[in-house]
Short mmCIF file of C-alpha atoms and ligand atoms in Angstrom, two decimals:
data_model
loop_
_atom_site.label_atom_id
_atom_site.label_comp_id
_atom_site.label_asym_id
_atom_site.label_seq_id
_atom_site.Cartn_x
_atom_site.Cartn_y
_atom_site.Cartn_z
CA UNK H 1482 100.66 -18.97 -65.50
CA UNK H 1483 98.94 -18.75 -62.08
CA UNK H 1484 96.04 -16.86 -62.01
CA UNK H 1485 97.10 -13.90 -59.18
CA UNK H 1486 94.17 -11.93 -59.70
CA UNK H 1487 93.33 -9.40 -56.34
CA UNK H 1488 95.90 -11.44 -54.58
CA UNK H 1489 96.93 -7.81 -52.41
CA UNK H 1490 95.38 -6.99 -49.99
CA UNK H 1491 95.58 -3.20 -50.62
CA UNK H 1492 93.69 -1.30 -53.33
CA UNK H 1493 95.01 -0.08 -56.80
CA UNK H 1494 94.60 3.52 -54.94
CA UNK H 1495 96.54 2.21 -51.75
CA UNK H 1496 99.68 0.92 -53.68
CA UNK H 1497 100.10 3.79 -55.80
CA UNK H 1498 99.99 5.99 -53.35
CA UNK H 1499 102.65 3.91 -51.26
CA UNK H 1500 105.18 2.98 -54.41
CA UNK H 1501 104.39 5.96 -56.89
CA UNK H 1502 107.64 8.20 -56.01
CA UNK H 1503 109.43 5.21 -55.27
CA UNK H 1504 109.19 3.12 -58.55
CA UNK H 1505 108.69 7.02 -60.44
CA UNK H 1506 112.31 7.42 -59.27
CA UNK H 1507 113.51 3.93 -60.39
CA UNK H 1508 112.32 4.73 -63.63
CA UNK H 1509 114.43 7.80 -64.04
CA UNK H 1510 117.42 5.75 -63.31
CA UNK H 1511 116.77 3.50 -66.37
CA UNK H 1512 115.69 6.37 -68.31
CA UNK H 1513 119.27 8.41 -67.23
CA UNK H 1514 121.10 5.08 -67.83
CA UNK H 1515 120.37 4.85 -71.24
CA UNK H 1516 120.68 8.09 -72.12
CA UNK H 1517 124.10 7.45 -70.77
CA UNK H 1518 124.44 4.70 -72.97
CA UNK H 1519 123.71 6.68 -76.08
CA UNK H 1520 126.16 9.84 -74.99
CA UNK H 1521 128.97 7.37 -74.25
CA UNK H 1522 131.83 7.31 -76.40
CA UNK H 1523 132.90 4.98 -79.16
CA UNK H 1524 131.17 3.36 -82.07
CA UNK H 1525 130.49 -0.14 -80.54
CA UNK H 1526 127.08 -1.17 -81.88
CA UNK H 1527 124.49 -2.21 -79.26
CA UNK H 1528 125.62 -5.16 -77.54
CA UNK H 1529 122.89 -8.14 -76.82
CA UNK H 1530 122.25 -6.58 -73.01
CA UNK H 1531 121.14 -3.33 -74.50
CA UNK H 1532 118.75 -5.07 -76.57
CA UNK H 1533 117.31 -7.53 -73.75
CA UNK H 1534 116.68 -4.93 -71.80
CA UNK H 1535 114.62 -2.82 -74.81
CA UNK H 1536 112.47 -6.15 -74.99
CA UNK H 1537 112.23 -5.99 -71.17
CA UNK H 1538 111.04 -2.93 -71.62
CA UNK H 1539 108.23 -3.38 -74.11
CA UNK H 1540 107.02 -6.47 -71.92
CA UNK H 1541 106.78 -3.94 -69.01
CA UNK H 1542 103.89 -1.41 -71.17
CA UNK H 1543 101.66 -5.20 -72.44
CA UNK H 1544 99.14 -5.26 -69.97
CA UNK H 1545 99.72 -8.72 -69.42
CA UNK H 1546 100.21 -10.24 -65.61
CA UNK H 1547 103.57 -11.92 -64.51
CA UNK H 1548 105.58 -9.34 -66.05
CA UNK H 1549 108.25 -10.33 -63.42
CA UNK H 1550 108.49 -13.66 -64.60
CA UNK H 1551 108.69 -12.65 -67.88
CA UNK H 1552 111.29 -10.86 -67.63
CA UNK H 1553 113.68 -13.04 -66.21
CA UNK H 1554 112.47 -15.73 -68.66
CA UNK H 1555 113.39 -13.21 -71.41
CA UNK H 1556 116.81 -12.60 -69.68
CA UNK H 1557 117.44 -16.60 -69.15
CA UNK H 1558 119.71 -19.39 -70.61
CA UNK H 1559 117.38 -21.59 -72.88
CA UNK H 1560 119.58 -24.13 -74.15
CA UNK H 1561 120.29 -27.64 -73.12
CA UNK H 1562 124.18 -28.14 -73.23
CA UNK H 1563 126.19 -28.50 -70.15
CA UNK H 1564 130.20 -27.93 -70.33
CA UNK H 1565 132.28 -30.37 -68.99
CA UNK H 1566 134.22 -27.23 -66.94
CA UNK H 1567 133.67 -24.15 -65.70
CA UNK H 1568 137.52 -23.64 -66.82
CA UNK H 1569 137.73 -20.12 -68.68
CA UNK H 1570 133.77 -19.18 -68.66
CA UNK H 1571 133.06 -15.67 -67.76
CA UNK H 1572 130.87 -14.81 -64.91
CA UNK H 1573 126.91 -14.68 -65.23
CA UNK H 1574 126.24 -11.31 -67.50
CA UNK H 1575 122.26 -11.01 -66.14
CA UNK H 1576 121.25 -11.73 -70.32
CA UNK H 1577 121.52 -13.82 -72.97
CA UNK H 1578 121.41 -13.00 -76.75
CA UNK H 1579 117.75 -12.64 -77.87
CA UNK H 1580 117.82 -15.83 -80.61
CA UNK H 1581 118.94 -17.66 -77.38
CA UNK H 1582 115.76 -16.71 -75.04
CA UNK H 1583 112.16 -17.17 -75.02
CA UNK H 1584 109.61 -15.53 -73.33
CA UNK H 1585 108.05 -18.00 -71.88
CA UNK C 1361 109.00 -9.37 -34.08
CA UNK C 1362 110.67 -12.51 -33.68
CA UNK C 1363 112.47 -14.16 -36.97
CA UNK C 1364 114.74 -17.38 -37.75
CA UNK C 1365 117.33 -16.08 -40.92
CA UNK C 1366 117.74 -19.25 -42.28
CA UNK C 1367 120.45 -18.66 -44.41
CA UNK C 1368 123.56 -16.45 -44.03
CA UNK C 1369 126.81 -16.90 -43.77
CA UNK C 1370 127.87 -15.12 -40.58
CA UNK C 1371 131.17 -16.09 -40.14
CA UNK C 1372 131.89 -13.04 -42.86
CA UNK C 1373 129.95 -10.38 -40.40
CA UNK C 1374 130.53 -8.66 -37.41
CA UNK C 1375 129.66 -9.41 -34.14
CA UNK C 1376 127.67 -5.98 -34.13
CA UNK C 1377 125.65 -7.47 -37.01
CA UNK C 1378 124.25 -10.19 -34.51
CA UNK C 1379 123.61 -7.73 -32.02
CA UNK C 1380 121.93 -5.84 -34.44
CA UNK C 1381 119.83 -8.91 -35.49
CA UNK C 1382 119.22 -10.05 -32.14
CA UNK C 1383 117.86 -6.26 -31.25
CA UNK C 1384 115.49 -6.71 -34.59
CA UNK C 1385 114.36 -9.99 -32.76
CA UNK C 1386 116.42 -12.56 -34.30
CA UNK C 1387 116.12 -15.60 -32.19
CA UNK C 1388 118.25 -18.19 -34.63
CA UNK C 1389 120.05 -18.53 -37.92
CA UNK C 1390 121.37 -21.70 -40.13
CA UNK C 1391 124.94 -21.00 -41.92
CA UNK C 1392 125.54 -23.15 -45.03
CA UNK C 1393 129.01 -23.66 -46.20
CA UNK C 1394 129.98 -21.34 -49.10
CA UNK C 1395 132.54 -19.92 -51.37
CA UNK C 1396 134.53 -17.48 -49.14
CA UNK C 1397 135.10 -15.14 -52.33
CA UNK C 1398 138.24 -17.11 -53.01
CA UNK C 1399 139.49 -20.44 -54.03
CA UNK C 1400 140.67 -22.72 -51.11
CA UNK C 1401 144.22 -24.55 -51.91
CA UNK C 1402 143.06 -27.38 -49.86
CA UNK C 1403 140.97 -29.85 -48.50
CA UNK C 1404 142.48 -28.59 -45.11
CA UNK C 1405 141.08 -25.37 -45.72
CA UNK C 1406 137.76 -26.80 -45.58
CA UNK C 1407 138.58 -28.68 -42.35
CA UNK C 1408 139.49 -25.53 -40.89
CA UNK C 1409 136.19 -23.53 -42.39
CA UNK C 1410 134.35 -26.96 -40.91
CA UNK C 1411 135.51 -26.37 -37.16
CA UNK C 1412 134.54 -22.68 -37.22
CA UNK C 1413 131.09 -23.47 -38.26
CA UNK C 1414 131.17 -26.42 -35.78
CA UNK C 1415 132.88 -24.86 -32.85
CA UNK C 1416 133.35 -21.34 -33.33
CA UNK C 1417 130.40 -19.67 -34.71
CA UNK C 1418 127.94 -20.76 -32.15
CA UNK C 1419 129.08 -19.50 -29.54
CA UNK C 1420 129.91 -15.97 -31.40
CA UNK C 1421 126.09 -16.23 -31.80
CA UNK C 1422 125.29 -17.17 -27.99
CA UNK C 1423 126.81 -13.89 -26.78
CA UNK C 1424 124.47 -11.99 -28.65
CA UNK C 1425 121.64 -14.47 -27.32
CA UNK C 1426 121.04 -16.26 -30.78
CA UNK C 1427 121.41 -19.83 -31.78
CA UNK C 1428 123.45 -20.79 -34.43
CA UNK C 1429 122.99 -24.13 -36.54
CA UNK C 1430 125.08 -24.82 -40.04
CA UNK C 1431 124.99 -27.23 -42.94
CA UNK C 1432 128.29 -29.06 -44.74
CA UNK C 1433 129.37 -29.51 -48.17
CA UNK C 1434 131.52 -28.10 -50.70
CA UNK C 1435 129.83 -25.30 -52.63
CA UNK C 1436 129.07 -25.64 -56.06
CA UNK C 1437 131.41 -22.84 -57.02
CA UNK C 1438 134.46 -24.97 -56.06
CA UNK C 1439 133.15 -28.13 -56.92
CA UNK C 1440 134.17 -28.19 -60.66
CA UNK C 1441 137.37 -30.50 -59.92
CA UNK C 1442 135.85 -33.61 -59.17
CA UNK C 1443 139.33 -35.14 -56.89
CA UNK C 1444 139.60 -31.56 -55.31
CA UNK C 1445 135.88 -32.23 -54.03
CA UNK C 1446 135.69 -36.12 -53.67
CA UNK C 1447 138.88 -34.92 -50.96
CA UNK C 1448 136.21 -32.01 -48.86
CA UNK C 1449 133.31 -34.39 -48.76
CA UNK C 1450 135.53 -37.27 -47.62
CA UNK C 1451 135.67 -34.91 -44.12
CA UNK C 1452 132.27 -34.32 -44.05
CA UNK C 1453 130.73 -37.53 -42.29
CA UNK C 1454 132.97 -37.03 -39.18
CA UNK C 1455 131.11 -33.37 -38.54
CA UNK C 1456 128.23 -34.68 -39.43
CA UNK C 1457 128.10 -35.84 -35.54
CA UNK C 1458 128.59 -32.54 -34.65
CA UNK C 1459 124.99 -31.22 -32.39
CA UNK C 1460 124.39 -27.84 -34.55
CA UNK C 1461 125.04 -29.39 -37.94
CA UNK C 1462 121.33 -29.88 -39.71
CA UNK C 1463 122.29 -31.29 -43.40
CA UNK C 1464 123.74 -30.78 -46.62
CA UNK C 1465 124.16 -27.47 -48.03
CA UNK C 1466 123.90 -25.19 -50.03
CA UNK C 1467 125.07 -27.92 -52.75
CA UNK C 1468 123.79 -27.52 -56.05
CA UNK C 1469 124.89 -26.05 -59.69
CA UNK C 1470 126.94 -22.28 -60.30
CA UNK C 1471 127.90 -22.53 -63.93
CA UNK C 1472 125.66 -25.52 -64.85
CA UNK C 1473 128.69 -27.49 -65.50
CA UNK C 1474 128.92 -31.37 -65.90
CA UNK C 1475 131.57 -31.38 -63.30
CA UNK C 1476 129.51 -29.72 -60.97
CA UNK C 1477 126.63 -32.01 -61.70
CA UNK C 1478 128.76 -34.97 -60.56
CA UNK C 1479 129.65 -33.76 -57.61
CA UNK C 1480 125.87 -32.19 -56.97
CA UNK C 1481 125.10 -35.96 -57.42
CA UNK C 1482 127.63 -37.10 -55.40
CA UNK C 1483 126.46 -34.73 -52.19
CA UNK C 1484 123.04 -35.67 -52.71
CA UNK C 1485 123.68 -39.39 -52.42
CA UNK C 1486 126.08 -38.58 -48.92
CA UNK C 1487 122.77 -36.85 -47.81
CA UNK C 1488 120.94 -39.93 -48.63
CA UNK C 1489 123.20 -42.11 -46.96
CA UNK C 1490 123.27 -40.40 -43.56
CA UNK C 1491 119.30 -39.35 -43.78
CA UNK C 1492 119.88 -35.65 -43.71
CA UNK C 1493 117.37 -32.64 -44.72
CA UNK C 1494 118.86 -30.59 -47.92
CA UNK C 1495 119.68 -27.21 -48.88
CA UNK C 1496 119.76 -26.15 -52.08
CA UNK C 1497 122.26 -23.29 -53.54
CA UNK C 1498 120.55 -22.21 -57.26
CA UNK C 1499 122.39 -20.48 -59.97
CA UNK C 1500 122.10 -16.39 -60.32
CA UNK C 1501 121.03 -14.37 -63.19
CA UNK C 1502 121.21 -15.82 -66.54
CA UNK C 1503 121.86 -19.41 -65.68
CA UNK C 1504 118.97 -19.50 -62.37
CA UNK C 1505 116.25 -21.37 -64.95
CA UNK C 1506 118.19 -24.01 -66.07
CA UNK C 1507 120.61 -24.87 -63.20
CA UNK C 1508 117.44 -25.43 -61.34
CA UNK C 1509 115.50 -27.45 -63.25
CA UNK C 1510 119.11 -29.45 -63.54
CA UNK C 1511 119.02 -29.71 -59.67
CA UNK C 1512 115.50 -30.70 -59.27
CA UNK C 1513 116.14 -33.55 -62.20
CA UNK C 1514 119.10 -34.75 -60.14
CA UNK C 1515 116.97 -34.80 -56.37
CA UNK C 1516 113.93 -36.33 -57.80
CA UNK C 1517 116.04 -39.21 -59.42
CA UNK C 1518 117.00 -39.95 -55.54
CA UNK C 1519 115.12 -41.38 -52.53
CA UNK C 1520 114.89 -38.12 -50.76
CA UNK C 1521 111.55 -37.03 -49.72
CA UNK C 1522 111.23 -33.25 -51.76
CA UNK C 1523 109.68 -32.40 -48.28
CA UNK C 1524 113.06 -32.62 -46.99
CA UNK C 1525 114.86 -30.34 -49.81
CA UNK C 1526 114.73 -26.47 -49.99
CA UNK C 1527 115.73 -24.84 -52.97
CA UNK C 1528 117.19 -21.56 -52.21
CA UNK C 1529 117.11 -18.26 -54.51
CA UNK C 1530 113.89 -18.88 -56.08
CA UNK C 1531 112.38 -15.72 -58.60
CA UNK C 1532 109.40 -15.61 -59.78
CA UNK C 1533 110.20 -17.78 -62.71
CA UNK C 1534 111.65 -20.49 -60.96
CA UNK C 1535 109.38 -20.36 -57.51
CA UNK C 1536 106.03 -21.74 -58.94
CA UNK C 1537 107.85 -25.08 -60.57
CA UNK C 1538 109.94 -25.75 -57.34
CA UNK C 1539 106.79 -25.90 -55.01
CA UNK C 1540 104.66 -27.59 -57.86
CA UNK C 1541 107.22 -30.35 -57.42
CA UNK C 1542 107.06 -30.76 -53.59
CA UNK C 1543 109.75 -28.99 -52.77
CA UNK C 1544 110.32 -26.15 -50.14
CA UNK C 1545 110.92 -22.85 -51.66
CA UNK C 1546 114.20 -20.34 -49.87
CA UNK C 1547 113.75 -16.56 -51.36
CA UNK C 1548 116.45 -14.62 -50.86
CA UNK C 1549 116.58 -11.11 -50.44
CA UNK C 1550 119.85 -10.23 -51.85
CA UNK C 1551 119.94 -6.13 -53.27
CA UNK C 1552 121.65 -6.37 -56.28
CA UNK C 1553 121.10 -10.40 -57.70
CA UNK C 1554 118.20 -11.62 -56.19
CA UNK C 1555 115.16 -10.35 -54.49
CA UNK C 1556 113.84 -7.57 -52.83
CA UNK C 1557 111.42 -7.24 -49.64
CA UNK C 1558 108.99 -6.01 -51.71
CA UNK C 1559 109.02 -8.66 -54.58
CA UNK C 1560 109.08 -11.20 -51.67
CA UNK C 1561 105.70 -9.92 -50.47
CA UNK C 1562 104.38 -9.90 -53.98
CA UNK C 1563 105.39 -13.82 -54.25
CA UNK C 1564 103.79 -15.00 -51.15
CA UNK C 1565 101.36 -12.74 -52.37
CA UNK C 1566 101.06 -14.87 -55.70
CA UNK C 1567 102.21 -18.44 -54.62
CA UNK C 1568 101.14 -18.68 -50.88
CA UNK C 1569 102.79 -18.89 -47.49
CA UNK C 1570 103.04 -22.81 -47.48
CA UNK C 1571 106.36 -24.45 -47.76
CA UNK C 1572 108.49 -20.83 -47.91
CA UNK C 1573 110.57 -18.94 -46.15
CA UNK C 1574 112.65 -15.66 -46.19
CA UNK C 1575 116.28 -15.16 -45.79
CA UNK C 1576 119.05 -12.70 -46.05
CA UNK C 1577 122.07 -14.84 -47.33
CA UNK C 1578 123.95 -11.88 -45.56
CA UNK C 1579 127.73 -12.63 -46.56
CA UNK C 1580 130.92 -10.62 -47.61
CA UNK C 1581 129.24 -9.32 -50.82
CA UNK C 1582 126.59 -6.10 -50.74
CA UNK C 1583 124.00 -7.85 -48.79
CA UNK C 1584 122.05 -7.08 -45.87
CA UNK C 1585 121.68 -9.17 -41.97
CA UNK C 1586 118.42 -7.20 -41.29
CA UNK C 1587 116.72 -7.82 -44.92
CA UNK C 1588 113.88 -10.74 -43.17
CA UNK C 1589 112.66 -7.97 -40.75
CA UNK C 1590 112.59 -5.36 -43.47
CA UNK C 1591 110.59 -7.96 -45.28
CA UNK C 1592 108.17 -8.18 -42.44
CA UNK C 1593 107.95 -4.60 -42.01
CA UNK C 1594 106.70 -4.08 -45.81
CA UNK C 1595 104.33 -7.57 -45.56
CA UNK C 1596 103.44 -5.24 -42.00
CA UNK C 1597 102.61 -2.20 -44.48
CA UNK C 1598 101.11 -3.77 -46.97
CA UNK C 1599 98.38 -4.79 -44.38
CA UNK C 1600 98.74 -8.18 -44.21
CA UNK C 1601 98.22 -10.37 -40.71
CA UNK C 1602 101.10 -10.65 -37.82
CA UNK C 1603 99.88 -14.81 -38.02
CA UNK C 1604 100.72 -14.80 -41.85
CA UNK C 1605 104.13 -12.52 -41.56
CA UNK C 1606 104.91 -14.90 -38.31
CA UNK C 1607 104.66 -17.87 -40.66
CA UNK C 1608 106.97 -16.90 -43.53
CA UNK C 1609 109.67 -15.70 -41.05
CA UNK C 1610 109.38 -17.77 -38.37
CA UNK C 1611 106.62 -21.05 -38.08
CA UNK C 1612 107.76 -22.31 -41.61
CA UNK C 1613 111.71 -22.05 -40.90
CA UNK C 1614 111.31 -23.56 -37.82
CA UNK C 1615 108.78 -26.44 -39.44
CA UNK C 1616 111.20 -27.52 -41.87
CA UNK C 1617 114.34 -27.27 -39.71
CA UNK C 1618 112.96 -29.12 -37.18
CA UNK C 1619 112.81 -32.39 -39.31
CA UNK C 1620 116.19 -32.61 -38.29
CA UNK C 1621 116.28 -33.60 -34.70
CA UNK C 1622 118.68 -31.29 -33.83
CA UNK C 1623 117.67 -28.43 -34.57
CA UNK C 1624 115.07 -26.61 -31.72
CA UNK C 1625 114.48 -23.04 -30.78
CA UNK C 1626 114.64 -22.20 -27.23
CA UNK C 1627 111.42 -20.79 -25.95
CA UNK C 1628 111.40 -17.42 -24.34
ZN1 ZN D 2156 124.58 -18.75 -49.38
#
């Protein structure tokens, strides 16, 4: 992948100071959200969003660059088959089951 | 600051909303034919969605001072019966004469079907035939990866120059392939699906302000007319030059749209 390196113009200082609170609150969202998954009620085991989004996760804490982009590689349709109609399909979900992506 | 929105679909806003645009220095925007959020029972439903892009819309636009340009097709989401389609782009040539009508759009792929592929192929062989510029609807979520690598198979196995093509809802895993192969590069900044100001500042950030633009895609869904000057407000924050936010929001719009002779922004 492209090499982005110091592409922003503001310092590591700058932009935390300007998205800290922000992005600190975004993260409490996913936090509440799946403690809200684990109080809800039923038995239903873990369906394949709750684990794309766990691997989402662990890309986010890698250290690697492009985290974006790997992301919604993770969360994207890899295979090659086309149906002839879109007759009965579901609408997009945001994820696909995990054997099904790559991180690419 | 003045901005071109280069993509929304107006005729499901307000007339406050361009007034509201035009005060946050809006000086044109380019409507493609969509999916109005139903099915249409008819090709004559199209006609009739055809004349108010034609005839109607523009001069909704001139009262709040802003020009108003569109594109024709039938979208990708209502393109998976073949006849129902071949029927909608048999009226397209006639308002093709039309003065405010740039090109073909937003054609493309929704569910990556092989129905929808014919007809994608279909469109982009009409816009071959009558020489027009391209614009390119890409799938959301899931499907985005491989519905546009499909679409960008199916242009580049045409005549038309990728120069002439931009391929609309890029991410950042689909934005660095789609300007590697010529093409121009549409991010939208959509709240919930696609992008947000700030993750369009990080990408021209990353990939550069050549060949790019910004647009709302403001329609009937969650979406917002006044995302491109929010998105020149954070580039504005971030620190980064009036001559480089001017060129994301308003030189490269009007570059590419002015490869169709029709299309010309009114100096002030
Ligand atoms: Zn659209």
């Amino acid at each position: 992948m492209k090499d982005v390196t110091e592409t922003c113009p503001l310092n590591r200082g700058q932009v935390m100071a300007m998205y800290f609170l922000e992005h600190r609150a975004r993260l409490l969202d996913v936090a509440a959200f799946l403690d809200r998954l684990d109080r809800s009620c039923g038995q239903e085991s873990p369906d394949f969003r709750e684990q794309a989004l766990y691997s989402a996760i662990g890309l986010l804490s890698d250290g690697q660059p492009h985290r974006t982009a790997r992301i919604l590689a993770l969360l994207s349709d890899c295979t090659d088959e086309l149906p002839q109609s879109a007759e009965g399909m579901k609408g997009a979900l945001g994820a696909v089951p995990l054997t099904e992506g790559d991180s690419e | 600051m003045k901005y071109i929105d280069p993509h929304i679909h107006m005729v499901s806003r307000t007339t406050d909303d361009y007034q509201r645009m035009a005060l946050a220095g809006c000086v044109a925007v380019t409507e493609p034919a969509f999916w109005a959020g139903f099915d249409r029972s008819s090709a004559q439903g199209f006609f009739d969605y055809f004349r108010q892009l034609t005839e109607y819309e523009p001069r909704r636009a001139a009262q709040a001072g802003i020009q108003h340009f569109t594109w024709l097709c039938i979208n990708p989401k209502e393109a998976d019966d073949p006849a129902f389609a071949r029927d909608v782009i048999a009226l397209i040539p006639e308002f093709l004469k039309c003065e405010t009508v740039l090109g073909i759009g937003e054609i493309g792929l929704n569910k990556n079907t092989r129905n929808e592929q014919i007809i994608l192929e279909e469109q982009i062989a009409l816009a071959e035939t009558h020489n027009q510029l391209v614009l390119v609807h890409t799938p959301h979520l899931e499907d985005k990866r491989k519905g546009t690598r499909l679409i960008m198979d199916a242009l580049q196995a045409s005549s038309i120059d990728p120069g002439r093509i931009l391929i609309d809802h890029v991410e950042e895993h689909t934005v660095g392939e789609v300007l590697d192969r010529g093409f121009w590069a549409g991010m939208t900044l959509y709240p919930d699906t696609k992008m947000t100001p700030q993750r369009a500042a990080d990408v021209i950030e990353m990939y550069g302000s050549e060949r790019i633009w910004m647009n709302s895609a403001g329609d009937w869904g969650c979406s917002d007319p006044l995302a491109v000057p929010k998105a020149q407000q954070e580039m504005r924050r971030r620190g980064h030059t009036t001559q480089l936010i001017d060129q994301v929001t308003y030189s490269n719009p009007q570059k590419f749209l002015s490869q169709s002779p029709r299309f010309h922004v009114a100096e002030t």
